[in-house]
């Protein structure tokens, strides 16, 4: 009985590990959990979010992105202007040396326009990220419910520079 229980537990953990194995390494960069907020099937736009960790002594920059699902892909920031939240295209998103940058709702994000197909909840779609130092990084973006809160948003800080 004990053996069967262990096997069951083992496979359960294996499934969990697979479900969470959704991060990408490219040189000193680590891209964690690319996800997209679910949008209505008629939507023309969507956005992608993820955490970028940089384990290098050199800062890096996300300079562009592209995806086959979209006619146009831009890097965006949210800004407060005249008491309103607006989005604005940015030329780059900095990832400091030994630091991280979280793309999240209400902050930096990758924005897709002129959607050729609208990915459904649970589906994934390819996204190519272009970094100044690390070069091209291909990831799969998973569509999550709009209420999804990434792990890192609860507490996200790397204190490499405190001494
Ligand atoms: Cu945007």
Coordinates of C-alpha atoms and ligand atoms in Angstrom, one line a residue:
X1 CA 0.0 0.0 0.0
X2 CA 2.8 2.4 0.9
X3 CA 4.4 1.8 -2.4
X4 CA 1.3 2.5 -4.4
X5 CA 0.7 5.7 -2.3
X6 CA 4.3 6.8 -3.1
X7 CA 3.8 6.2 -6.8
X8 CA 0.6 8.1 -6.8
X9 CA 2.3 11.0 -4.9
X10 CA 5.2 10.8 -7.3
X11 CA 3.1 11.1 -10.4
X12 CA 1.1 13.9 -8.8
X13 CA 4.3 15.9 -8.2
X14 CA 5.5 15.1 -11.7
X15 CA 2.3 16.6 -13.1
X16 CA 2.6 19.7 -10.9
X17 CA 6.2 20.1 -12.0
X18 CA 5.2 19.9 -15.7
X19 CA 2.4 22.4 -15.2
X20 CA 4.8 24.8 -13.6
X21 CA 7.7 24.2 -16.0
X22 CA 7.0 27.4 -17.9
X23 CA 10.2 29.3 -17.8
X24 CA 13.0 29.9 -20.3
X25 CA 16.7 30.4 -20.0
X26 CA 18.8 32.3 -22.5
X27 CA 22.3 32.9 -21.4
X28 CA 22.2 34.9 -18.2
X29 CA 18.5 35.7 -18.7
X30 CA 15.7 33.8 -17.2
X31 CA 12.2 34.4 -18.4
X32 CA 9.5 33.2 -16.0
X33 CA 5.9 32.4 -16.8
X34 CA 5.0 34.2 -20.0
X35 CA 1.2 34.6 -19.8
X36 CA -1.6 36.5 -21.6
X37 CA -4.8 37.8 -20.2
X38 CA -7.8 36.1 -21.7
X39 CA -9.6 38.4 -24.2
X40 CA -13.0 38.1 -25.9
X41 CA -13.0 36.1 -29.2
X42 CA -13.7 39.3 -31.1
X43 CA -10.8 41.2 -29.6
X44 CA -8.3 42.9 -31.9
X45 CA -5.7 43.3 -29.1
X46 CA -4.1 41.2 -26.4
X47 CA -1.1 41.6 -24.0
X48 CA 1.6 39.4 -22.6
X49 CA 3.4 39.5 -19.3
X50 CA 6.3 37.8 -17.7
X51 CA 9.2 38.3 -15.3
X52 CA 12.7 38.7 -16.7
X53 CA 15.6 38.0 -14.4
X54 CA 19.2 39.0 -15.4
X55 CA 22.0 37.1 -13.7
X56 CA 24.7 38.9 -15.6
X57 CA 27.0 41.7 -14.6
X58 CA 25.7 43.6 -17.6
X59 CA 22.3 45.2 -17.9
X60 CA 20.2 44.1 -20.8
X61 CA 17.2 45.6 -22.7
X62 CA 14.2 44.1 -24.3
X63 CA 14.2 46.0 -27.6
X64 CA 11.4 44.3 -29.6
X65 CA 9.0 41.4 -29.8
X66 CA 7.0 39.6 -32.4
X67 CA 4.4 36.9 -32.7
X68 CA 2.7 35.1 -35.6
X69 CA -0.7 35.8 -33.9
X70 CA -0.5 39.5 -34.4
X71 CA -0.1 41.9 -37.3
X72 CA 1.9 44.3 -35.0
X73 CA 3.6 43.7 -31.7
X74 CA 4.8 46.6 -29.5
X75 CA 6.5 47.2 -26.1
X76 CA 4.2 49.2 -23.9
X77 CA 4.2 51.0 -20.5
X78 CA 1.3 52.3 -18.5
X79 CA 1.5 55.9 -17.4
X80 CA -0.6 58.2 -15.3
X81 CA -1.6 61.2 -17.3
X82 CA -4.3 63.7 -16.3
X83 CA -5.5 61.4 -13.6
X84 CA -5.9 58.6 -16.1
X85 CA -4.1 55.4 -16.9
X86 CA -2.8 55.3 -20.4
X87 CA -0.6 53.1 -22.4
X88 CA 2.3 54.3 -24.4
X89 CA 4.8 52.6 -26.7
X90 CA 8.3 52.4 -25.3
X91 CA 11.6 51.9 -27.3
X92 CA 12.9 49.4 -24.7
X93 CA 12.4 47.8 -21.4
X94 CA 15.5 47.8 -19.1
X95 CA 16.6 44.7 -17.2
X96 CA 19.2 45.8 -14.7
X97 CA 22.4 43.7 -14.0
X98 CA 21.7 41.2 -11.3
X99 CA 18.1 42.4 -11.2
X100 CA 14.8 41.8 -12.7
X101 CA 11.9 43.4 -14.5
X102 CA 8.3 42.3 -14.1
X103 CA 6.0 42.9 -17.0
X104 CA 2.5 42.9 -15.5
X105 CA -1.0 44.4 -15.8
X106 CA -0.8 48.1 -15.2
X107 CA 2.9 48.2 -15.9
X108 CA 5.2 47.2 -18.8
X109 CA 3.7 44.7 -21.2
X110 CA 4.0 43.3 -24.7
X111 CA 1.0 44.4 -26.7
X112 CA -0.4 42.6 -29.7
X113 CA -2.5 44.5 -32.4
X114 CA -4.5 43.3 -35.4
X115 CA -4.9 39.8 -34.0
X116 CA -4.9 37.1 -36.8
X117 CA -6.2 34.6 -34.3
X118 CA -7.4 35.1 -30.7
X119 CA -5.9 32.4 -28.5
X120 CA -8.4 30.8 -26.1
X121 CA -8.0 30.2 -22.4
X122 CA -5.5 27.4 -21.8
X123 CA -3.9 27.7 -25.2
X124 CA -0.4 28.9 -25.8
X125 CA 1.1 30.9 -28.6
X126 CA 4.7 31.7 -29.7
X127 CA 6.4 34.9 -28.9
X128 CA 9.9 36.0 -29.9
X129 CA 11.7 38.4 -27.7
X130 CA 14.6 40.4 -28.9
X131 CA 17.2 41.5 -26.3
X132 CA 20.1 43.8 -26.9
X133 CA 22.6 41.5 -25.1
X134 CA 21.0 38.0 -25.0
X135 CA 19.6 38.2 -28.6
X136 CA 16.5 36.3 -29.6
X137 CA 14.6 34.3 -27.1
X138 CA 11.6 32.3 -28.1
X139 CA 8.9 31.6 -25.5
X140 CA 5.4 30.2 -25.4
X141 CA 2.7 32.5 -23.9
X142 CA -0.1 30.8 -22.0
X143 CA -3.5 32.3 -21.9
X144 CA -4.7 32.6 -18.3
X145 CA -7.9 33.9 -16.7
X146 CA -8.0 37.6 -16.3
X147 CA -7.9 37.1 -12.5
X148 CA -4.6 35.2 -12.6
X149 CA -2.0 36.8 -10.3
X150 CA 1.6 35.7 -11.0
X151 CA 3.6 34.4 -8.1
X152 CA 6.2 37.2 -8.4
X153 CA 3.6 40.0 -8.1
X154 CA 3.0 39.2 -4.5
X155 CA 6.6 39.8 -3.5
X156 CA 9.1 40.7 -6.2
X157 CA 12.4 42.0 -5.2
X158 CA 16.0 40.9 -5.7
X159 CA 18.2 42.6 -3.2
X160 CA 21.5 42.0 -4.9
X161 CA 22.7 45.5 -4.2
X162 CA 22.1 45.9 -0.5
X163 CA 25.3 46.1 1.4
Ligands
LIG1 CU1 -0.6 48.3 -24.3

